[in-house]
Short mmCIF file of C-alpha atoms and ligand atoms in Angstrom, two decimals:
data_model
loop_
_atom_site.label_atom_id
_atom_site.label_comp_id
_atom_site.label_asym_id
_atom_site.label_seq_id
_atom_site.Cartn_x
_atom_site.Cartn_y
_atom_site.Cartn_z
CA MET A 1 -0.10 0.03 0.02
CA LYS A 2 0.95 3.54 -0.38
CA VAL A 3 0.77 5.08 2.77
CA LEU A 4 0.47 8.80 3.60
CA LEU A 5 1.94 9.36 7.24
CA THR A 6 2.13 12.33 9.43
CA GLY A 7 4.74 12.60 11.89
CA ALA A 8 7.01 10.63 9.93
CA THR A 9 9.94 12.17 11.42
CA GLY A 10 9.17 11.80 14.79
CA TYR A 11 9.95 8.97 17.69
CA ILE A 12 7.14 6.83 16.72
CA GLY A 13 6.74 7.85 13.12
CA SER A 14 10.40 6.60 12.48
CA ALA A 15 9.74 3.27 13.80
CA VAL A 16 6.18 3.08 11.71
CA THR A 17 8.41 4.19 8.66
CA ASP A 18 10.96 1.09 9.01
CA HIS A 19 7.81 -1.36 9.63
CA LEU A 20 5.65 -0.30 7.25
CA ALA A 21 8.71 -0.53 4.49
CA ALA A 22 9.74 -4.09 5.88
CA ALA A 23 6.17 -4.93 5.28
CA GLY A 24 6.55 -3.61 1.76
CA HIS A 25 4.44 -0.60 1.88
CA GLN A 26 5.51 2.60 0.58
CA VAL A 27 5.79 5.47 3.02
CA VAL A 28 4.49 9.04 1.65
CA ALA A 29 5.97 11.32 4.48
CA LEU A 30 4.09 14.54 5.40
CA THR A 31 6.63 16.91 6.95
CA ARG A 32 6.63 20.59 8.07
CA GLY A 33 9.98 21.01 6.92
CA ALA A 34 10.57 21.27 3.09
CA GLU A 35 14.23 19.84 3.37
CA GLN A 36 14.52 16.53 1.90
CA GLN A 37 15.57 13.65 4.24
CA PRO A 38 16.91 11.01 2.05
CA GLY A 39 18.00 8.58 4.67
CA ARG A 40 14.85 7.98 5.90
CA GLY A 41 13.48 5.30 3.51
CA TRP A 42 10.67 7.29 2.39
CA HIS A 43 8.86 6.81 -0.67
CA ALA A 44 8.12 10.11 -1.24
CA GLN A 45 7.96 13.39 0.65
CA LEU A 46 4.94 16.15 0.77
CA VAL A 47 5.00 19.25 3.06
CA GLY A 48 2.09 20.26 5.26
CA ASP A 49 1.54 21.79 8.63
CA THR A 50 -1.54 20.41 11.15
CA ALA A 51 -1.51 23.74 12.54
CA ASP A 52 -2.51 24.87 9.03
CA PRO A 53 -5.16 22.36 7.93
CA ALA A 54 -5.44 24.21 4.25
CA SER A 55 -2.08 23.27 3.96
CA LEU A 56 -3.42 19.67 4.04
CA ALA A 57 -5.55 19.99 1.35
CA GLY A 58 -4.51 17.75 -1.84
CA ALA A 59 -1.97 15.50 0.50
CA VAL A 60 -4.47 12.61 0.01
CA THR A 61 -4.09 11.97 -3.74
CA PRO A 62 -6.30 9.13 -5.06
CA ASP A 63 -3.14 7.13 -5.22
CA ILE A 64 -2.80 7.17 -1.45
CA GLU A 65 -4.23 3.88 -0.30
CA ALA A 66 -3.80 4.40 3.51
CA VAL A 67 -3.26 7.19 6.09
CA ILE A 68 -1.69 7.02 9.48
CA HIS A 69 -2.18 10.23 11.31
CA LEU A 70 0.88 10.67 14.21
CA ALA A 71 1.27 14.32 14.42
CA PRO A 72 -0.01 15.49 17.25
CA PRO A 73 -2.83 17.42 17.65
CA SER A 74 -3.13 20.90 18.37
CA GLY A 75 -6.01 21.24 20.99
CA ASP A 76 -7.55 23.63 19.21
CA ALA A 77 -11.34 22.09 18.46
CA ALA A 78 -11.74 23.88 15.12
CA VAL A 79 -8.39 23.14 13.85
CA ASP A 80 -8.04 19.56 14.60
CA THR A 81 -11.63 18.87 13.37
CA ALA A 82 -10.53 20.39 10.31
CA VAL A 83 -7.12 18.26 10.07
CA ILE A 84 -9.43 15.01 10.34
CA GLU A 85 -11.74 16.33 7.72
CA ALA A 86 -9.00 17.24 5.25
CA LEU A 87 -7.13 13.85 6.00
CA ALA A 88 -10.28 11.41 5.55
CA ALA A 89 -12.67 13.02 3.56
CA PRO A 90 -10.81 11.90 0.32
CA LEU A 91 -10.86 8.46 1.80
CA ARG A 92 -14.79 8.51 1.77
CA GLY A 93 -16.48 5.58 0.16
CA THR A 94 -13.21 3.79 -0.66
CA GLY A 95 -13.04 1.33 2.32
CA ARG A 96 -9.43 2.83 2.78
CA PRO A 97 -7.86 2.78 6.05
CA PHE A 98 -7.54 6.00 8.20
CA VAL A 99 -5.29 5.21 11.44
CA TYR A 100 -5.50 7.87 14.00
CA THR A 101 -3.05 7.99 16.71
CA SER A 102 -4.65 8.78 20.51
CA GLY A 103 -2.89 7.48 23.84
CA VAL A 104 -4.01 5.41 27.03
CA TRP A 105 -4.41 9.06 28.96
CA VAL A 106 -7.80 9.61 27.66
CA LEU A 107 -8.54 6.71 30.43
CA GLY A 108 -7.44 8.47 33.02
CA ALA A 109 -6.33 6.98 36.56
CA THR A 110 -7.74 3.39 36.44
CA GLY A 111 -6.69 2.41 39.91
CA GLY A 112 -6.88 -1.26 41.11
CA ALA A 113 -5.31 -4.34 39.96
CA GLN A 114 -8.19 -4.73 37.31
CA GLU A 115 -6.59 -3.77 33.56
CA VAL A 116 -8.86 -1.70 31.82
CA ASP A 117 -9.71 -2.67 28.07
CA GLU A 118 -11.23 -0.66 25.17
CA GLN A 119 -14.59 -1.03 26.59
CA ALA A 120 -14.06 1.53 29.43
CA THR A 121 -15.23 4.81 29.35
CA VAL A 122 -12.81 7.68 29.09
CA ASN A 123 -11.92 9.76 31.79
CA PRO A 124 -9.13 12.24 30.24
CA ILE A 125 -6.51 13.96 32.18
CA ASP A 126 -6.27 17.39 31.37
CA ILE A 127 -3.30 17.12 28.87
CA VAL A 128 -5.61 15.40 26.57
CA GLY A 129 -8.87 16.52 27.69
CA TYR A 130 -9.69 17.45 23.71
CA ARG A 131 -8.60 14.09 22.42
CA PRO A 132 -12.08 11.76 23.31
CA ARG A 133 -13.46 14.38 20.89
CA ILE A 134 -11.19 13.73 18.01
CA GLU A 135 -11.40 9.68 18.49
CA GLU A 136 -15.08 9.99 18.22
CA ARG A 137 -14.94 12.15 14.78
CA VAL A 138 -12.53 9.66 13.41
CA LEU A 139 -14.34 6.54 14.36
CA ALA A 140 -17.35 8.18 12.86
CA GLU A 141 -16.27 8.26 9.23
CA ALA A 142 -16.49 4.51 9.57
CA ALA A 143 -20.17 5.18 8.51
CA GLU A 144 -18.69 7.23 5.55
CA GLY A 145 -17.01 4.25 4.12
CA VAL A 146 -13.72 5.16 5.47
CA ARG A 147 -11.98 2.12 7.40
CA ALA A 148 -11.67 4.46 10.34
CA VAL A 149 -9.33 3.01 13.39
CA VAL A 150 -7.94 4.50 16.54
CA VAL A 151 -4.65 3.36 18.37
CA ARG A 152 -4.18 4.26 21.82
CA PRO A 153 -0.37 3.60 22.43
CA GLY A 154 0.80 3.03 26.10
CA ILE A 155 3.96 4.86 26.99
CA VAL A 156 6.42 4.31 24.24
CA TYR A 157 10.10 3.25 25.11
CA GLY A 158 12.80 1.30 23.23
CA ARG A 159 15.42 2.88 20.67
CA GLY A 160 16.83 4.83 23.61
CA GLY A 161 13.83 7.44 23.64
CA GLY A 162 10.31 8.26 24.65
CA ILE A 163 9.11 9.65 28.01
CA PRO A 164 11.66 6.59 29.33
CA ALA A 165 14.54 8.58 28.01
CA ILE A 166 13.22 11.84 30.52
CA LEU A 167 13.69 9.56 33.51
CA VAL A 168 17.30 8.51 31.85
CA ASP A 169 18.08 12.34 31.55
CA ARG A 170 16.66 13.27 35.11
CA ALA A 171 18.76 10.48 36.63
CA ARG A 172 21.97 11.74 35.28
CA LEU A 173 21.39 15.64 35.93
CA GLN A 174 19.99 14.94 39.68
CA GLY A 175 22.76 12.07 40.73
CA ALA A 176 19.57 10.17 41.39
CA PRO A 177 16.58 8.33 39.67
CA GLU A 178 13.36 9.81 40.47
CA TYR A 179 9.79 9.19 39.67
CA TYR A 180 6.70 11.31 40.28
CA GLY A 181 3.61 11.28 42.60
CA ASP A 182 2.88 7.93 44.31
CA GLN A 183 5.30 5.14 44.74
CA GLY A 184 2.56 3.07 43.42
CA VAL A 185 2.34 4.47 40.31
CA ARG A 186 2.51 2.07 37.27
CA TRP A 187 2.76 2.88 33.49
CA PRO A 188 1.45 0.67 30.70
CA THR A 189 4.05 0.62 28.18
CA VAL A 190 4.87 -0.38 24.38
CA HIS A 191 8.22 -1.08 22.91
CA VAL A 192 8.09 1.63 19.74
CA ASP A 193 8.99 -1.46 17.54
CA ASP A 194 6.13 -3.48 18.62
CA LEU A 195 3.93 -0.61 18.27
CA ALA A 196 5.06 0.07 14.98
CA GLU A 197 3.75 -3.57 14.16
CA LEU A 198 0.53 -2.90 15.35
CA PHE A 199 0.56 0.26 13.14
CA VAL A 200 1.18 -2.18 10.42
CA ALA A 201 -1.34 -4.73 11.47
CA ALA A 202 -4.09 -2.00 11.97
CA VAL A 203 -3.57 -0.56 8.62
CA GLU A 204 -3.52 -4.20 6.96
CA ARG A 205 -6.38 -5.72 8.63
CA ALA A 206 -8.15 -3.75 11.57
CA GLN A 207 -11.83 -3.34 10.65
CA ALA A 208 -13.78 0.13 10.42
CA GLY A 209 -14.77 1.61 13.35
CA THR A 210 -12.41 -0.21 15.73
CA LEU A 211 -10.26 1.06 18.77
CA TRP A 212 -7.06 -0.46 19.92
CA HIS A 213 -4.99 -0.05 23.07
CA GLY A 214 -1.00 -0.18 21.91
CA VAL A 215 0.09 -2.11 25.35
CA GLY A 216 2.71 -4.79 25.63
CA GLU A 217 3.00 -4.51 29.57
CA PRO A 218 -0.29 -3.53 31.48
CA ALA A 219 1.15 -2.00 34.45
CA VAL A 220 5.00 -1.37 35.01
CA ALA A 221 5.84 -0.02 38.41
CA VAL A 222 7.53 3.49 37.50
CA ARG A 223 9.60 3.01 40.35
CA ASP A 224 11.15 -0.01 38.77
CA LEU A 225 11.68 2.23 35.71
CA ALA A 226 13.34 4.82 37.68
CA ARG A 227 15.52 2.66 39.17
CA ALA A 228 16.44 0.91 35.59
CA ALA A 229 16.93 4.47 34.34
CA GLY A 230 19.23 5.32 37.19
CA ARG A 231 21.30 2.28 36.10
CA ALA A 232 21.26 3.44 32.03
CA ALA A 233 22.56 6.92 33.19
CA GLY A 234 25.14 5.25 35.71
CA VAL A 235 23.85 6.57 38.65
CA LEU A 236 23.41 3.96 41.49
CA ALA A 237 21.46 5.63 44.26
CA ALA A 238 17.89 4.44 44.90
CA PRO A 239 14.75 5.95 43.38
CA HIS A 240 13.11 8.86 45.19
CA ALA A 241 9.83 9.92 44.91
CA VAL A 242 9.14 13.72 43.38
CA PRO A 243 5.62 15.18 44.51
CA VAL A 244 3.51 16.19 41.86
CA GLU A 245 3.77 19.78 42.63
CA GLN A 246 7.56 20.07 42.59
CA ALA A 247 7.46 18.00 39.31
CA ALA A 248 5.07 20.71 38.10
CA GLU A 249 7.74 23.08 38.40
CA VAL A 250 10.16 21.16 36.16
CA PHE A 251 7.69 19.75 33.47
CA GLY A 252 4.78 22.08 33.74
CA PRO A 253 1.50 21.05 35.80
CA LEU A 254 -0.45 19.05 32.75
CA PHE A 255 2.84 16.75 31.89
CA ALA A 256 3.52 16.29 35.81
CA GLU A 257 -0.15 15.08 36.22
CA ALA A 258 0.50 12.64 33.25
CA LEU A 259 3.70 11.38 34.77
CA ALA A 260 2.36 10.65 37.98
CA LEU A 261 -1.14 8.90 36.48
CA ASP A 262 -1.46 5.34 37.92
CA GLN A 263 -2.75 3.11 35.15
CA SER A 264 -3.13 -0.44 34.10
CA VAL A 265 -4.44 -1.06 30.61
CA SER A 266 -5.03 -4.26 28.62
CA GLY A 267 -3.62 -4.73 25.33
CA ALA A 268 -4.99 -8.08 24.87
CA ALA A 269 -7.58 -7.46 22.28
CA ALA A 270 -5.09 -6.38 19.51
CA ARG A 271 -3.05 -9.66 20.41
CA THR A 272 -6.65 -11.75 20.01
CA ALA A 273 -8.14 -9.87 16.80
CA LEU A 274 -5.10 -8.77 14.47
CA GLY A 275 -2.76 -11.31 15.70
CA TRP A 276 -0.26 -8.73 17.09
CA GLN A 277 2.42 -10.00 18.96
CA PRO A 278 4.88 -7.56 21.04
CA SER A 279 8.35 -9.45 21.23
CA ARG A 280 10.55 -6.79 22.14
CA PRO A 281 12.52 -6.58 25.71
CA ARG A 282 10.17 -5.49 28.36
CA ALA A 283 10.68 -1.99 29.59
CA VAL A 284 12.65 -2.18 32.54
CA ALA A 285 15.22 -4.80 30.75
CA ASP A 286 15.34 -2.44 27.84
CA LEU A 287 16.08 0.57 30.18
CA GLU A 288 18.70 -1.46 32.34
CA SER A 289 20.46 -3.16 29.56
CA GLY A 290 19.41 -2.21 26.35
CA SER A 291 18.95 0.54 24.11
CA TYR A 292 19.19 3.16 26.81
CA ARG A 293 22.68 2.06 27.43
CA PRO A 294 24.93 3.65 24.64
CA VAL A 295 27.58 0.99 23.47
CA GLU A 296 30.36 2.08 21.22
CA VAL A 297 30.63 -0.74 18.59
CA PHE A 298 33.22 -1.28 15.80
CA GLY A 299 33.76 -3.57 13.07
CA ALA A 300 30.21 -4.62 12.16
CA PRO A 301 27.77 -2.61 10.03
CA ASP A 302 24.82 -0.76 11.65
CA GLY A 303 21.54 -2.62 11.53
CA PRO A 304 19.41 -5.17 13.37
CA GLY A 305 21.84 -7.90 12.79
CA THR A 306 24.78 -6.06 14.80
CA ASP A 307 21.88 -4.80 17.34
CA ALA A 308 21.11 -8.43 18.25
CA GLU A 309 24.58 -9.44 18.44
CA VAL A 310 25.47 -6.45 20.85
CA ALA A 311 22.17 -7.54 22.57
CA ALA A 312 23.45 -11.16 23.15
CA ILE A 313 26.85 -10.03 24.44
CA ARG A 314 25.19 -7.61 26.86
CA ARG A 315 23.15 -10.62 28.11
CA LEU A 316 26.07 -12.40 28.80
CA VAL A 317 27.80 -9.62 30.67
CA ALA A 318 24.47 -9.67 32.72
CA GLU A 319 24.81 -13.25 33.33
CA VAL A 320 28.50 -12.60 34.90
CA GLU A 321 26.89 -9.74 37.22
CA HIS A 322 24.15 -11.92 38.09
CA ALA A 323 26.01 -14.91 38.83
CA GLN A 324 28.51 -13.00 41.00
CA GLN A 325 25.91 -10.75 42.66
CA ASN A 326 24.07 -14.21 43.76
CA GLU A 327 27.18 -16.60 44.11
CA LEU A 328 26.22 -18.77 42.00
CA VAL A 329 29.06 -20.82 40.87
CA ASP A 330 27.52 -22.95 37.79
CA ARG A 331 26.02 -20.10 36.03
CA PHE A 332 29.14 -18.15 36.62
CA LEU A 333 30.97 -20.89 35.17
CA SER A 334 28.55 -21.27 31.94
CA VAL A 335 30.06 -17.78 30.78
CA PHE A 336 33.47 -19.56 29.84
CA ARG A 337 34.11 -21.41 26.65
CA ARG A 338 34.91 -25.03 27.91
CA GLN A 339 38.25 -25.19 25.45
CA ASP A 340 41.34 -23.46 26.79
CA PRO A 341 39.51 -20.55 28.39
CA VAL A 342 42.05 -18.18 30.46
CA TRP A 343 41.42 -15.89 32.99
CA THR A 344 43.25 -13.09 35.09
CA THR A 345 41.44 -11.60 38.01
CA GLY A 346 41.33 -8.42 39.52
CA HIS A 347 43.78 -9.35 41.82
CA GLY A 348 46.09 -10.49 39.25
CA LYS A 349 45.80 -13.98 39.77
CA ARG A 350 46.39 -16.14 36.33
CA LEU A 351 43.93 -19.14 35.72
CA SER A 352 44.62 -21.02 32.90
CA GLY A 353 41.89 -23.45 31.38
CA PHE A 354 38.41 -24.63 32.45
CA GLU A 355 39.03 -26.68 35.36
CA GLU A 356 41.75 -24.21 37.06
CA ILE A 357 39.00 -21.52 36.36
CA ALA A 358 36.01 -23.81 37.84
CA SER A 359 38.21 -25.08 41.27
CA PHE A 360 39.12 -21.32 41.92
CA THR A 361 35.39 -20.18 41.44
CA ARG A 362 34.28 -22.76 43.77
CA LYS A 363 36.68 -21.59 46.12
CA VAL A 364 36.05 -17.79 46.20
CA LEU A 365 32.71 -17.34 44.81
CA PRO A 366 30.59 -18.39 47.61
CA GLY A 367 30.84 -15.69 50.31
CA ALA A 368 32.21 -13.46 47.89
CA ALA A 369 29.15 -11.16 47.80
CA ALA A 370 28.43 -11.21 51.59
CA GLU A 371 29.77 -7.61 52.24
CA SER A 372 29.24 -6.02 48.94
CA THR A 373 28.84 -6.57 45.01
CA ALA A 374 29.64 -5.08 41.72
CA VAL A 375 27.58 -3.91 38.60
CA TYR A 376 29.17 -4.66 35.20
CA ASP A 377 28.20 -2.20 31.97
CA VAL A 378 29.42 -3.09 28.71
CA GLU A 379 31.24 0.16 27.22
CA ARG A 380 32.61 -0.82 23.59
CA VAL A 381 32.50 -4.11 21.40
CA LEU A 382 34.79 -4.31 18.41
CA PHE A 383 34.19 -7.19 16.32
CA LEU A 384 36.98 -8.94 15.00
CA ARG A 385 35.08 -11.41 13.20
CA PRO A 386 31.36 -11.94 13.32
CA ASP A 387 32.18 -14.61 15.93
CA VAL A 388 34.98 -13.01 17.59
CA ALA A 389 34.58 -9.79 19.56
CA ALA A 390 36.70 -7.85 22.14
CA VAL A 391 34.41 -6.30 24.89
CA ASN A 392 35.38 -3.79 27.30
CA VAL A 393 33.38 -3.65 30.51
CA ARG A 394 32.96 -1.27 33.35
CA GLN A 395 33.03 -2.82 36.64
CA GLN A 396 31.78 -0.83 39.72
CA PRO A 397 31.49 -1.70 43.45
CA VAL A 398 28.26 -1.39 45.18
CA GLN A 399 26.48 -1.96 48.46
CA HIS A 400 23.61 -4.35 48.13
CA ASP A 401 20.94 -1.43 47.37
CA GLY A 402 23.10 -0.54 44.56
CA THR A 403 24.83 2.45 46.14
CA ARG A 404 28.13 2.75 44.93
CA ILE A 405 31.55 2.17 47.39
CA THR A 406 33.40 5.36 46.47
CA ASP A 407 36.54 4.13 47.98
CA ARG A 408 37.29 1.24 46.14
CA PRO A 409 38.43 1.18 42.86
CA GLU A 410 36.33 0.39 39.58
CA GLY A 411 37.76 -2.49 37.47
CA ARG A 412 37.91 -2.38 33.64
CA PRO A 413 37.53 -6.18 32.53
CA PHE A 414 37.99 -6.84 28.98
CA TYR A 415 36.74 -10.12 27.29
CA LEU A 416 37.77 -11.87 24.25
CA LEU A 417 34.47 -13.59 23.52
CA VAL A 418 33.69 -16.21 20.90
CA LYS A 419 30.42 -17.48 19.52
CA GLU A 420 30.09 -21.11 19.20
CA ASP A 421 26.99 -22.88 18.28
CA GLY A 422 25.11 -19.48 18.33
CA THR A 423 26.19 -18.84 22.02
CA TRP A 424 28.78 -16.22 22.98
CA ARG A 425 31.43 -17.13 25.87
CA ILE A 426 34.38 -16.04 27.04
CA GLY A 427 37.60 -17.26 25.83
CA ALA A 428 40.02 -14.97 27.50
CA ALA A 429 39.22 -12.27 30.13
CA GLN A 430 41.19 -10.10 32.15
CA ASN A 431 40.33 -7.51 34.98
CA THR A 432 42.27 -4.50 35.56
CA ILE A 433 41.52 -2.04 38.49
CA VAL A 434 41.44 1.71 37.52
CA ALA A 435 44.31 3.29 39.57
CA ASP A 436 43.02 6.97 39.32
N1 NAP B 501 5.51 8.79 22.89
C1 NAP B 501 4.41 8.37 23.48
O1 NAP B 501 4.86 7.79 24.67
C2 NAP B 501 3.24 8.58 23.22
C3 NAP B 501 2.14 7.81 23.95
C4 NAP B 501 0.88 7.66 23.30
C5 NAP B 501 0.73 8.55 22.26
N2 NAP B 501 1.43 9.29 21.55
C6 NAP B 501 0.94 10.08 20.50
O2 NAP B 501 1.89 9.38 19.25
C7 NAP B 501 1.77 10.72 18.39
C8 NAP B 501 3.33 10.68 18.05
O3 NAP B 501 4.06 10.73 19.25
P1 NAP B 501 5.98 11.02 19.00
O4 NAP B 501 6.15 10.48 20.41
O5 NAP B 501 6.28 10.31 18.19
O6 NAP B 501 6.19 12.10 19.10
P2 NAP B 501 7.36 12.86 18.25
O7 NAP B 501 8.51 12.20 18.22
O8 NAP B 501 7.37 14.56 19.16
O9 NAP B 501 6.89 13.38 16.87
C9 NAP B 501 6.02 14.24 16.46
C10 NAP B 501 5.69 14.16 15.17
O10 NAP B 501 4.81 15.05 14.29
C11 NAP B 501 5.45 15.97 13.65
N3 NAP B 501 4.74 17.50 13.88
C12 NAP B 501 4.57 18.13 15.12
N4 NAP B 501 3.89 19.06 14.79
C13 NAP B 501 3.29 19.21 13.63
C14 NAP B 501 2.57 19.94 12.81
N5 NAP B 501 1.75 21.02 13.38
N6 NAP B 501 2.29 19.75 11.78
C15 NAP B 501 2.90 18.48 11.10
N7 NAP B 501 3.67 17.37 11.78
C16 NAP B 501 3.94 17.85 13.40
C17 NAP B 501 6.72 16.21 13.89
O11 NAP B 501 7.43 16.78 13.10
P3 NAP B 501 8.84 17.52 13.03
O12 NAP B 501 9.76 16.74 12.57
O13 NAP B 501 8.33 18.77 12.13
O14 NAP B 501 8.73 18.08 14.18
C18 NAP B 501 7.43 14.77 14.37
O15 NAP B 501 7.16 14.05 13.06
C19 NAP B 501 1.55 11.95 19.07
O16 NAP B 501 0.06 12.23 18.73
C20 NAP B 501 1.49 11.74 20.72
O17 NAP B 501 0.37 12.26 21.49
C21 NAP B 501 2.94 9.25 22.36
#
């Protein structure tokens, strides 16, 4: 299909572009700026501004087979109505899809343990007070022969962006992770690539007049997200709650209310009816050890293949951390290659061969985390071959509550990893204390 996409330069729009193209569709991007952006994978580019609905007249030409509207509304009812009119009217009587992007904030605070679904009555918070009216306006197009569909994404994460990136920035700025409002606040979340796949599914097969929650995890504790954001920022202090009034001084009262909103929202309907299958890492894992943790990568081309290898290497290093923190001898040993591994410890002890490493580990690991432990972060990966990688790691000593132990030096482990039978393992490792 040839799909007109508003908001194509944005966070969600970039992912939707990628997934539409991967599914064989052509993206015609509607952008505010006229400068050409050849690297984005668009089939064509049109200029238009949703603040000026007249500029959209003529955007939906007869060859446009679907419209996905991601650009945010202005909040001015007359302008927003005129925008929907300009984008949907040319599709009337064609049965072609018009997919509008709303958001779960129209549901307001859901409270309780029960996840709310698409049948729940809306109760929008102030920042999106105008949105239910637009949803209704869009869905009314179903009666006019438009395959009108509304998608309400949860809090979008992934690719190092979205609202969770604010948590990372704030943790870095403040030296401690923070979350807003009550400590029990939960956000429904969705990975940006999973959400993009939902938009593709909606364009391809959602029925006219339907509404879908784009939610991967119904209710993620924001406190956990904040802690993970702290890790992403390299800040190890425990997260603390910022009262909404104080958050309003930083973010403004409307956005502060949204950040403090407690919601539990089901995304089950889209899975059942549209065959949508969210598969990306969960929000906490992605913050803690995924796309919010920049790793320098050398020796391999940019792209999903390299991303997957780097993610697998990060999992291996996370396994080293987990095994050490929990004194799990067998799991620690499982990260080593069986054949002739070598390891020089942070104290300068050289271990040669799997048996020597195993007997040393059995001796020293039990009890090693009694007083304190360490966290490990991948900093740099050099692919010497597709199946051989040199990896620089940062090791920081911490208390059990994650607080950094400042009077103990950091380590800089260096791992030479080998991928055998589809699994990365340590072939050689050396830990070096950072002297200053
Ligand atoms: N991110 C989330 O967690 C989330 C959750 C639920 C719903 N949503 C909704 O999803 C939509 C997209 O969000 P996003 O996170 O991708 O936002 P974003 O990164 O800020 O992108 C917004 C996009 O809209 C375009 N745009 C802004 N004003 C415009 C105008 N007046 N005319 C034409 N284009 C305009 C921007 O183009 P320029 O390049 O010209 O700025 C950009 O491409 C929004 O409606 C948002 O409310 C987002």
